[in-house]
GROMACS .gro file of C-alpha atoms in nm:
model
  391
    1UNK     CA    1   3.264   1.398   1.906
    2UNK     CA    2   2.979   1.144   1.881
    3UNK     CA    3   2.774   1.098   2.198
    4UNK     CA    4   2.851   0.773   2.384
    5UNK     CA    5   2.479   0.685   2.400
    6UNK     CA    6   2.488   0.626   2.024
    7UNK     CA    7   2.685   0.302   2.046
    8UNK     CA    8   2.447   0.162   2.307
    9UNK     CA    9   2.138   0.231   2.099
   10UNK     CA   10   2.308   0.116   1.780
   11UNK     CA   11   2.390  -0.225   1.930
   12UNK     CA   12   2.027  -0.266   2.036
   13UNK     CA   13   1.898  -0.165   1.693
   14UNK     CA   14   2.145  -0.401   1.521
   15UNK     CA   15   1.973  -0.698   1.685
   16UNK     CA   16   1.639  -0.577   1.550
   17UNK     CA   17   1.773  -0.525   1.198
   18UNK     CA   18   1.937  -0.867   1.189
   19UNK     CA   19   1.640  -1.058   1.330
   20UNK     CA   20   1.506  -1.334   1.106
   21UNK     CA   21   1.134  -1.347   1.040
   22UNK     CA   22   0.924  -1.658   1.091
   23UNK     CA   23   0.597  -1.779   0.944
   24UNK     CA   24   0.316  -1.744   1.196
   25UNK     CA   25   0.221  -2.107   1.250
   26UNK     CA   26  -0.098  -2.011   1.437
   27UNK     CA   27  -0.250  -1.862   1.123
   28UNK     CA   28  -0.362  -2.069   0.824
   29UNK     CA   29  -0.607  -2.008   0.543
   30UNK     CA   30  -0.433  -2.186   0.253
   31UNK     CA   31  -0.394  -1.864   0.056
   32UNK     CA   32  -0.094  -1.686   0.208
   33UNK     CA   33   0.151  -1.694   0.497
   34UNK     CA   34   0.153  -1.431   0.764
   35UNK     CA   35   0.476  -1.362   0.955
   36UNK     CA   36   0.554  -1.334   1.323
   37UNK     CA   37   0.725  -0.996   1.311
   38UNK     CA   38   0.654  -0.671   1.126
   39UNK     CA   39   0.912  -0.609   0.853
   40UNK     CA   40   0.946  -0.239   0.941
   41UNK     CA   41   0.861  -0.024   1.240
   42UNK     CA   42   0.970   0.319   1.359
   43UNK     CA   43   1.244   0.143   1.557
   44UNK     CA   44   1.410   0.041   1.228
   45UNK     CA   45   1.469   0.402   1.126
   46UNK     CA   46   1.845   0.480   1.143
   47UNK     CA   47   1.956   0.662   1.454
   48UNK     CA   48   2.135   0.930   1.253
   49UNK     CA   49   1.803   1.010   1.084
   50UNK     CA   50   1.656   1.095   1.425
   51UNK     CA   51   1.932   1.213   1.655
   52UNK     CA   52   2.196   1.481   1.632
   53UNK     CA   53   2.498   1.264   1.714
   54UNK     CA   54   2.723   1.558   1.803
   55UNK     CA   55   2.783   1.568   2.178
   56UNK     CA   56   2.847   1.942   2.165
   57UNK     CA   57   2.516   2.034   2.004
   58UNK     CA   58   2.313   1.754   2.166
   59UNK     CA   59   2.467   1.691   2.510
   60UNK     CA   60   2.161   1.501   2.642
   61UNK     CA   61   2.128   1.293   2.323
   62UNK     CA   62   1.770   1.406   2.266
   63UNK     CA   63   1.583   1.275   1.964
   64UNK     CA   64   1.558   1.589   1.751
   65UNK     CA   65   1.354   1.459   1.456
   66UNK     CA   66   1.139   1.181   1.597
   67UNK     CA   67   0.951   0.919   1.395
   68UNK     CA   68   0.593   0.827   1.477
   69UNK     CA   69   0.526   0.545   1.231
   70UNK     CA   70   0.634   0.360   0.918
   71UNK     CA   71   0.349   0.239   0.698
   72UNK     CA   72   0.174   0.222   0.358
   73UNK     CA   73   0.478   0.136   0.142
   74UNK     CA   74   0.501   0.109  -0.232
   75UNK     CA   75   0.713  -0.188  -0.338
   76UNK     CA   76   0.926  -0.291  -0.634
   77UNK     CA   77   1.166  -0.571  -0.727
   78UNK     CA   78   1.476  -0.400  -0.863
   79UNK     CA   79   1.809  -0.557  -0.956
   80UNK     CA   80   1.734  -0.870  -0.756
   81UNK     CA   81   1.640  -0.690  -0.433
   82UNK     CA   82   1.313  -0.603  -0.263
   83UNK     CA   83   1.254  -0.232  -0.219
   84UNK     CA   84   0.983  -0.050  -0.030
   85UNK     CA   85   0.903   0.317  -0.072
   86UNK     CA   86   0.799   0.373   0.288
   87UNK     CA   87   0.568   0.639   0.424
   88UNK     CA   88   0.773   0.762   0.719
   89UNK     CA   89   0.568   0.986   0.944
   90UNK     CA   90   0.753   1.220   1.177
   91UNK     CA   91   0.628   1.322   1.517
   92UNK     CA   92   0.540   1.651   1.346
   93UNK     CA   93   0.270   1.461   1.149
   94UNK     CA   94   0.442   1.524   0.815
   95UNK     CA   95   0.500   1.218   0.597
   96UNK     CA   96   0.806   1.172   0.380
   97UNK     CA   97   0.923   0.889   0.156
   98UNK     CA   98   1.224   0.670   0.227
   99UNK     CA   99   1.359   0.355   0.065
  100UNK     CA  100   1.418   0.034   0.258
  101UNK     CA  101   1.572  -0.275   0.099
  102UNK     CA  102   1.598  -0.647   0.175
  103UNK     CA  103   1.767  -0.939   0.004
  104UNK     CA  104   1.482  -1.182   0.063
  105UNK     CA  105   1.175  -0.961   0.101
  106UNK     CA  106   1.065  -1.093   0.442
  107UNK     CA  107   1.323  -0.965   0.690
  108UNK     CA  108   1.636  -0.758   0.751
  109UNK     CA  109   1.497  -0.455   0.570
  110UNK     CA  110   1.721  -0.153   0.616
  111UNK     CA  111   1.666   0.210   0.525
  112UNK     CA  112   1.919   0.338   0.273
  113UNK     CA  113   2.066   0.669   0.159
  114UNK     CA  114   1.844   0.960   0.268
  115UNK     CA  115   1.471   1.037   0.238
  116UNK     CA  116   1.356   1.101  -0.119
  117UNK     CA  117   1.346   1.457  -0.247
  118UNK     CA  118   1.276   1.611  -0.587
  119UNK     CA  119   1.210   1.953  -0.737
  120UNK     CA  120   0.959   2.140  -0.524
  121UNK     CA  121   0.724   2.239  -0.805
  122UNK     CA  122   0.407   2.273  -0.598
  123UNK     CA  123   0.447   2.520  -0.313
  124UNK     CA  124   0.091   2.451  -0.190
  125UNK     CA  125   0.168   2.083  -0.137
  126UNK     CA  126   0.190   2.026   0.240
  127UNK     CA  127   0.189   1.650   0.292
  128UNK     CA  128   0.280   1.352   0.073
  129UNK     CA  129   0.201   0.987   0.133
  130UNK     CA  130   0.101   0.638   0.011
  131UNK     CA  131   0.322   0.605  -0.295
  132UNK     CA  132   0.264   0.329  -0.550
  133UNK     CA  133   0.582   0.220  -0.732
  134UNK     CA  134   0.515   0.092  -1.083
  135UNK     CA  135   0.760  -0.031  -1.348
  136UNK     CA  136   0.598   0.071  -1.676
  137UNK     CA  137   0.671  -0.085  -2.013
  138UNK     CA  138   0.806   0.254  -2.127
  139UNK     CA  139   1.117   0.179  -1.914
  140UNK     CA  140   1.052   0.424  -1.630
  141UNK     CA  141   0.966   0.349  -1.269
  142UNK     CA  142   0.681   0.577  -1.163
  143UNK     CA  143   0.579   0.685  -0.817
  144UNK     CA  144   0.218   0.796  -0.779
  145UNK     CA  145   0.131   0.942  -0.442
  146UNK     CA  146  -0.129   1.145  -0.257
  147UNK     CA  147  -0.039   1.514  -0.269
  148UNK     CA  148  -0.226   1.700   0.003
  149UNK     CA  149  -0.272   2.075   0.040
  150UNK     CA  150  -0.494   2.308   0.239
  151UNK     CA  151  -0.835   2.362   0.083
  152UNK     CA  152  -0.821   2.715  -0.068
  153UNK     CA  153  -1.199   2.744  -0.049
  154UNK     CA  154  -1.214   2.671   0.325
  155UNK     CA  155  -1.326   2.934   0.573
  156UNK     CA  156  -1.057   3.155   0.722
  157UNK     CA  157  -1.052   2.973   1.056
  158UNK     CA  158  -1.088   2.622   0.910
  159UNK     CA  159  -0.740   2.476   0.948
  160UNK     CA  160  -0.826   2.113   0.877
  161UNK     CA  161  -1.002   2.104   0.539
  162UNK     CA  162  -0.773   1.968   0.268
  163UNK     CA  163  -0.752   1.879  -0.099
  164UNK     CA  164  -0.600   1.552  -0.222
  165UNK     CA  165  -0.454   1.515  -0.569
  166UNK     CA  166  -0.231   1.257  -0.742
  167UNK     CA  167   0.135   1.355  -0.740
  168UNK     CA  168   0.364   1.192  -0.997
  169UNK     CA  169   0.739   1.130  -1.007
  170UNK     CA  170   0.961   0.894  -1.205
  171UNK     CA  171   1.308   0.744  -1.191
  172UNK     CA  172   1.531   0.494  -1.368
  173UNK     CA  173   1.756   0.403  -1.074
  174UNK     CA  174   1.560   0.478  -0.752
  175UNK     CA  175   1.815   0.755  -0.683
  176UNK     CA  176   1.733   1.049  -0.908
  177UNK     CA  177   1.365   1.142  -0.923
  178UNK     CA  178   1.191   1.368  -1.174
  179UNK     CA  179   0.878   1.548  -1.061
  180UNK     CA  180   0.601   1.550  -1.320
  181UNK     CA  181   0.276   1.748  -1.306
  182UNK     CA  182  -0.008   1.614  -1.093
  183UNK     CA  183  -0.251   1.381  -1.265
  184UNK     CA  184  -0.554   1.586  -1.368
  185UNK     CA  185  -0.901   1.429  -1.369
  186UNK     CA  186  -1.260   1.557  -1.385
  187UNK     CA  187  -1.301   1.483  -1.012
  188UNK     CA  188  -1.259   1.752  -0.743
  189UNK     CA  189  -1.027   1.530  -0.540
  190UNK     CA  190  -0.833   1.209  -0.594
  191UNK     CA  191  -0.691   0.931  -0.379
  192UNK     CA  192  -0.538   0.592  -0.447
  193UNK     CA  193  -0.437   0.668  -0.805
  194UNK     CA  194  -0.234   0.388  -0.961
  195UNK     CA  195  -0.062   0.358  -1.298
  196UNK     CA  196  -0.138   0.048  -1.507
  197UNK     CA  197   0.198  -0.112  -1.595
  198UNK     CA  198   0.125  -0.143  -1.969
  199UNK     CA  199  -0.007   0.082  -2.242
  200UNK     CA  200  -0.378   0.052  -2.316
  201UNK     CA  201  -0.475   0.150  -2.669
  202UNK     CA  202  -0.136   0.319  -2.698
  203UNK     CA  203  -0.203   0.540  -2.395
  204UNK     CA  204  -0.108   0.552  -2.029
  205UNK     CA  205  -0.383   0.407  -1.811
  206UNK     CA  206  -0.461   0.500  -1.452
  207UNK     CA  207  -0.686   0.360  -1.183
  208UNK     CA  208  -0.840   0.648  -0.990
  209UNK     CA  209  -1.079   0.699  -0.699
  210UNK     CA  210  -1.301   1.000  -0.774
  211UNK     CA  211  -1.392   1.196  -0.461
  212UNK     CA  212  -1.616   1.492  -0.395
  213UNK     CA  213  -1.435   1.569  -0.069
  214UNK     CA  214  -1.113   1.491   0.114
  215UNK     CA  215  -1.269   1.202   0.311
  216UNK     CA  216  -1.607   1.137   0.150
  217UNK     CA  217  -1.629   0.983  -0.195
  218UNK     CA  218  -1.970   1.140  -0.247
  219UNK     CA  219  -2.080   1.080  -0.604
  220UNK     CA  220  -1.746   0.909  -0.684
  221UNK     CA  221  -1.796   0.578  -0.516
  222UNK     CA  222  -1.554   0.330  -0.664
  223UNK     CA  223  -1.239   0.237  -0.849
  224UNK     CA  224  -1.230   0.415  -1.182
  225UNK     CA  225  -1.022   0.387  -1.498
  226UNK     CA  226  -0.895   0.659  -1.728
  227UNK     CA  227  -0.648   0.720  -2.009
  228UNK     CA  228  -0.399   0.992  -2.098
  229UNK     CA  229  -0.177   1.023  -2.404
  230UNK     CA  230   0.105   1.220  -2.241
  231UNK     CA  231   0.259   1.113  -1.911
  232UNK     CA  232   0.447   1.444  -1.890
  233UNK     CA  233   0.113   1.625  -1.898
  234UNK     CA  234  -0.122   1.364  -1.753
  235UNK     CA  235  -0.474   1.484  -1.817
  236UNK     CA  236  -0.753   1.227  -1.788
  237UNK     CA  237  -1.065   1.360  -1.952
  238UNK     CA  238  -1.299   1.074  -1.864
  239UNK     CA  239  -1.314   0.838  -1.566
  240UNK     CA  240  -1.512   0.514  -1.585
  241UNK     CA  241  -1.609   0.336  -1.263
  242UNK     CA  242  -1.509  -0.029  -1.301
  243UNK     CA  243  -1.581  -0.149  -0.947
  244UNK     CA  244  -1.812   0.050  -0.723
  245UNK     CA  245  -1.887   0.052  -0.352
  246UNK     CA  246  -2.190  -0.154  -0.255
  247UNK     CA  247  -2.434  -0.166   0.035
  248UNK     CA  248  -2.360  -0.409   0.320
  249UNK     CA  249  -2.028  -0.533   0.189
  250UNK     CA  250  -1.670  -0.491   0.307
  251UNK     CA  251  -1.651  -0.193   0.067
  252UNK     CA  252  -1.981  -0.022   0.143
  253UNK     CA  253  -1.827   0.315   0.240
  254UNK     CA  254  -1.548   0.331  -0.016
  255UNK     CA  255  -1.292   0.123  -0.199
  256UNK     CA  256  -0.967   0.191  -0.378
  257UNK     CA  257  -0.694   0.028  -0.584
  258UNK     CA  258  -0.393  -0.094  -0.386
  259UNK     CA  259  -0.074  -0.165  -0.582
  260UNK     CA  260  -0.065  -0.195  -0.960
  261UNK     CA  261  -0.252  -0.505  -1.080
  262UNK     CA  262  -0.061  -0.830  -1.126
  263UNK     CA  263  -0.069  -0.983  -1.473
  264UNK     CA  264  -0.157  -1.353  -1.498
  265UNK     CA  265  -0.259  -1.583  -1.782
  266UNK     CA  266  -0.622  -1.558  -1.668
  267UNK     CA  267  -0.643  -1.184  -1.614
  268UNK     CA  268  -0.516  -0.888  -1.416
  269UNK     CA  269  -0.541  -0.955  -1.041
  270UNK     CA  270  -0.607  -0.647  -0.831
  271UNK     CA  271  -0.546  -0.608  -0.459
  272UNK     CA  272  -0.781  -0.338  -0.335
  273UNK     CA  273  -0.894  -0.200  -0.001
  274UNK     CA  274  -1.251  -0.184   0.116
  275UNK     CA  275  -1.394   0.030   0.394
  276UNK     CA  276  -1.706  -0.021   0.603
  277UNK     CA  277  -1.853   0.146   0.909
  278UNK     CA  278  -1.859  -0.020   1.250
  279UNK     CA  279  -1.956   0.094   1.599
  280UNK     CA  280  -1.582   0.145   1.658
  281UNK     CA  281  -1.529   0.350   1.341
  282UNK     CA  282  -1.411   0.270   0.990
  283UNK     CA  283  -1.268  -0.077   0.923
  284UNK     CA  284  -1.021  -0.118   0.636
  285UNK     CA  285  -0.954  -0.460   0.483
  286UNK     CA  286  -0.807  -0.592   0.158
  287UNK     CA  287  -0.986  -0.787  -0.112
  288UNK     CA  288  -0.903  -0.903  -0.462
  289UNK     CA  289  -1.073  -0.895  -0.798
  290UNK     CA  290  -0.965  -0.966  -1.156
  291UNK     CA  291  -1.010  -0.782  -1.484
  292UNK     CA  292  -0.982  -0.903  -1.841
  293UNK     CA  293  -0.648  -0.903  -2.023
  294UNK     CA  294  -0.824  -0.775  -2.335
  295UNK     CA  295  -1.029  -0.514  -2.153
  296UNK     CA  296  -0.888  -0.403  -1.816
  297UNK     CA  297  -1.215  -0.225  -1.732
  298UNK     CA  298  -1.410  -0.554  -1.732
  299UNK     CA  299  -1.428  -0.730  -1.395
  300UNK     CA  300  -1.419  -1.107  -1.454
  301UNK     CA  301  -1.373  -1.239  -1.098
  302UNK     CA  302  -1.468  -1.103  -0.756
  303UNK     CA  303  -1.423  -1.339  -0.459
  304UNK     CA  304  -1.653  -1.261  -0.169
  305UNK     CA  305  -1.529  -1.123   0.160
  306UNK     CA  306  -1.193  -0.992   0.268
  307UNK     CA  307  -0.854  -1.119   0.156
  308UNK     CA  308  -0.650  -0.973   0.444
  309UNK     CA  309  -0.795  -0.816   0.759
  310UNK     CA  310  -0.642  -0.693   1.086
  311UNK     CA  311  -0.527  -0.989   1.294
  312UNK     CA  312  -0.433  -0.996   1.664
  313UNK     CA  313  -0.183  -0.714   1.738
  314UNK     CA  314  -0.240  -0.569   1.390
  315UNK     CA  315  -0.573  -0.436   1.514
  316UNK     CA  316  -0.420  -0.163   1.731
  317UNK     CA  317  -0.222   0.146   1.644
  318UNK     CA  318  -0.256   0.512   1.555
  319UNK     CA  319  -0.570   0.437   1.350
  320UNK     CA  320  -0.692   0.103   1.477
  321UNK     CA  321  -0.867  -0.175   1.282
  322UNK     CA  322  -0.701  -0.082   0.954
  323UNK     CA  323  -0.514  -0.286   0.694
  324UNK     CA  324  -0.383  -0.096   0.392
  325UNK     CA  325  -0.173  -0.215   0.099
  326UNK     CA  326  -0.015  -0.019  -0.184
  327UNK     CA  327   0.283  -0.244  -0.257
  328UNK     CA  328   0.322  -0.596  -0.394
  329UNK     CA  329   0.607  -0.779  -0.566
  330UNK     CA  330   0.621  -1.087  -0.789
  331UNK     CA  331   0.971  -1.226  -0.829
  332UNK     CA  332   1.119  -1.449  -1.101
  333UNK     CA  333   1.001  -1.762  -0.914
  334UNK     CA  334   0.639  -1.638  -0.920
  335UNK     CA  335   0.647  -1.584  -0.546
  336UNK     CA  336   0.419  -1.300  -0.437
  337UNK     CA  337   0.508  -1.058  -0.158
  338UNK     CA  338   0.222  -0.843  -0.031
  339UNK     CA  339   0.336  -0.552   0.184
  340UNK     CA  340   0.066  -0.411   0.407
  341UNK     CA  341   0.045  -0.172   0.698
  342UNK     CA  342  -0.154  -0.236   1.012
  343UNK     CA  343  -0.338   0.044   1.189
  344UNK     CA  344  -0.125   0.318   1.030
  345UNK     CA  345   0.168   0.214   1.248
  346UNK     CA  346   0.390  -0.065   1.110
  347UNK     CA  347   0.455  -0.272   0.798
  348UNK     CA  348   0.404  -0.647   0.750
  349UNK     CA  349   0.447  -0.893   0.466
  350UNK     CA  350   0.227  -1.181   0.353
  351UNK     CA  351   0.366  -1.427   0.099
  352UNK     CA  352   0.195  -1.654  -0.147
  353UNK     CA  353   0.245  -1.790  -0.498
  354UNK     CA  354   0.091  -1.693  -0.828
  355UNK     CA  355  -0.090  -2.028  -0.845
  356UNK     CA  356  -0.250  -1.978  -0.504
  357UNK     CA  357  -0.341  -1.616  -0.576
  358UNK     CA  358  -0.502  -1.716  -0.906
  359UNK     CA  359  -0.688  -2.005  -0.742
  360UNK     CA  360  -0.819  -1.782  -0.465
  361UNK     CA  361  -0.928  -1.501  -0.696
  362UNK     CA  362  -1.096  -1.712  -0.963
  363UNK     CA  363  -1.239  -2.000  -0.758
  364UNK     CA  364  -1.359  -1.840  -0.435
  365UNK     CA  365  -1.739  -1.787  -0.448
  366UNK     CA  366  -1.865  -1.434  -0.496
  367UNK     CA  367  -2.065  -1.257  -0.229
  368UNK     CA  368  -2.435  -1.335  -0.286
  369UNK     CA  369  -2.515  -0.997  -0.120
  370UNK     CA  370  -2.806  -1.133   0.090
  371UNK     CA  371  -2.783  -1.329   0.414
  372UNK     CA  372  -3.023  -1.609   0.316
  373UNK     CA  373  -2.846  -1.660  -0.016
  374UNK     CA  374  -2.509  -1.659   0.163
  375UNK     CA  375  -2.648  -1.915   0.408
  376UNK     CA  376  -2.752  -2.135   0.117
  377UNK     CA  377  -2.405  -2.096  -0.032
  378UNK     CA  378  -2.249  -2.222   0.291
  379UNK     CA  379  -2.510  -2.499   0.328
  380UNK     CA  380  -2.424  -2.628  -0.020
  381UNK     CA  381  -2.056  -2.644   0.077
  382UNK     CA  382  -2.135  -2.827   0.401
  383UNK     CA  383  -2.352  -3.086   0.225
  384UNK     CA  384  -2.085  -3.145  -0.038
  385UNK     CA  385  -1.823  -3.195   0.231
  386UNK     CA  386  -2.045  -3.429   0.434
  387UNK     CA  387  -2.058  -3.663   0.138
  388UNK     CA  388  -1.679  -3.682   0.139
  389UNK     CA  389  -1.658  -3.711   0.517
  390UNK     CA  390  -1.907  -3.999   0.525
  391UNK     CA  391  -1.735  -4.207   0.261
   0.00000   0.00000   0.00000
């Protein structure tokens, strides 16, 4: 017999799931809309994913498998619906993947089916997270995620050192998933590996982030690009840095590819994250850049400053002052949905159009990299505007 508390909690959750989202009218930058409510939180996770509903085995209706956070989702537009591959973190610290779907991409997301599982081919793999979902021109949907395991070279009593590699799965229907071997690169560790959605020179192309250690990029230091001939045995023999970290910028500590780049008539637009140090710790923001259609390793546009940064309540959470994105969708109307997590706790959406995203990326001035030159850049804008204002 189901515990009577279930109906009470279900009615409360139903109001949350059915709530309509609203554009945040207090925020305006001309590039994208922010929304009043997160699109997913831990409170959206189905009750029967968390509670044993059986009154006999759970007489006090205790949450048996609690959820700490929902964040860092991959995203894909599939059969006319908006899907997120959500990083669902339990109270045990382990992350799993679960699908949530919405008809309009901005509200009423609901988790479906059960968490994703596939053949357990790597017994050393302990944690999985931050999946990018990419529809490749070969017809498969690929999921590329961070596969974390304990560092085998760590000292006996070191129980925190870890190794990050790029796990790889694929599917045709978002239901059955095939586990492929990890992506192999020359780098000791990898994070933020993303599959390019088209062949490059007849090969599969990946964006990587070479790292010497689990946290530190060391000699890596940027977003790299590499090719492999065989996706079922993905070995990248050479990584080329295409956009590196840089002193006194929003990406001075490290940077990494977000979702797969978006193809436009002017070039591939990338949404990336940049990390810098502050007195309060690391600050993660998003920025954009563009690469050439003919040569995806050539950066052709790089607007200065951040694209999305933590705003108001987004600043606080499990890991505060962090915005992270690994999922974006462009629908048939060229509307762009950017799914981002705030402070490793909850998921939001920002919406824009292809025209606005192109305008922002290609027409926003680049960072001049020095304060006096940046001051001159702003002075030139002010003087130009004063001419218009005084007409």
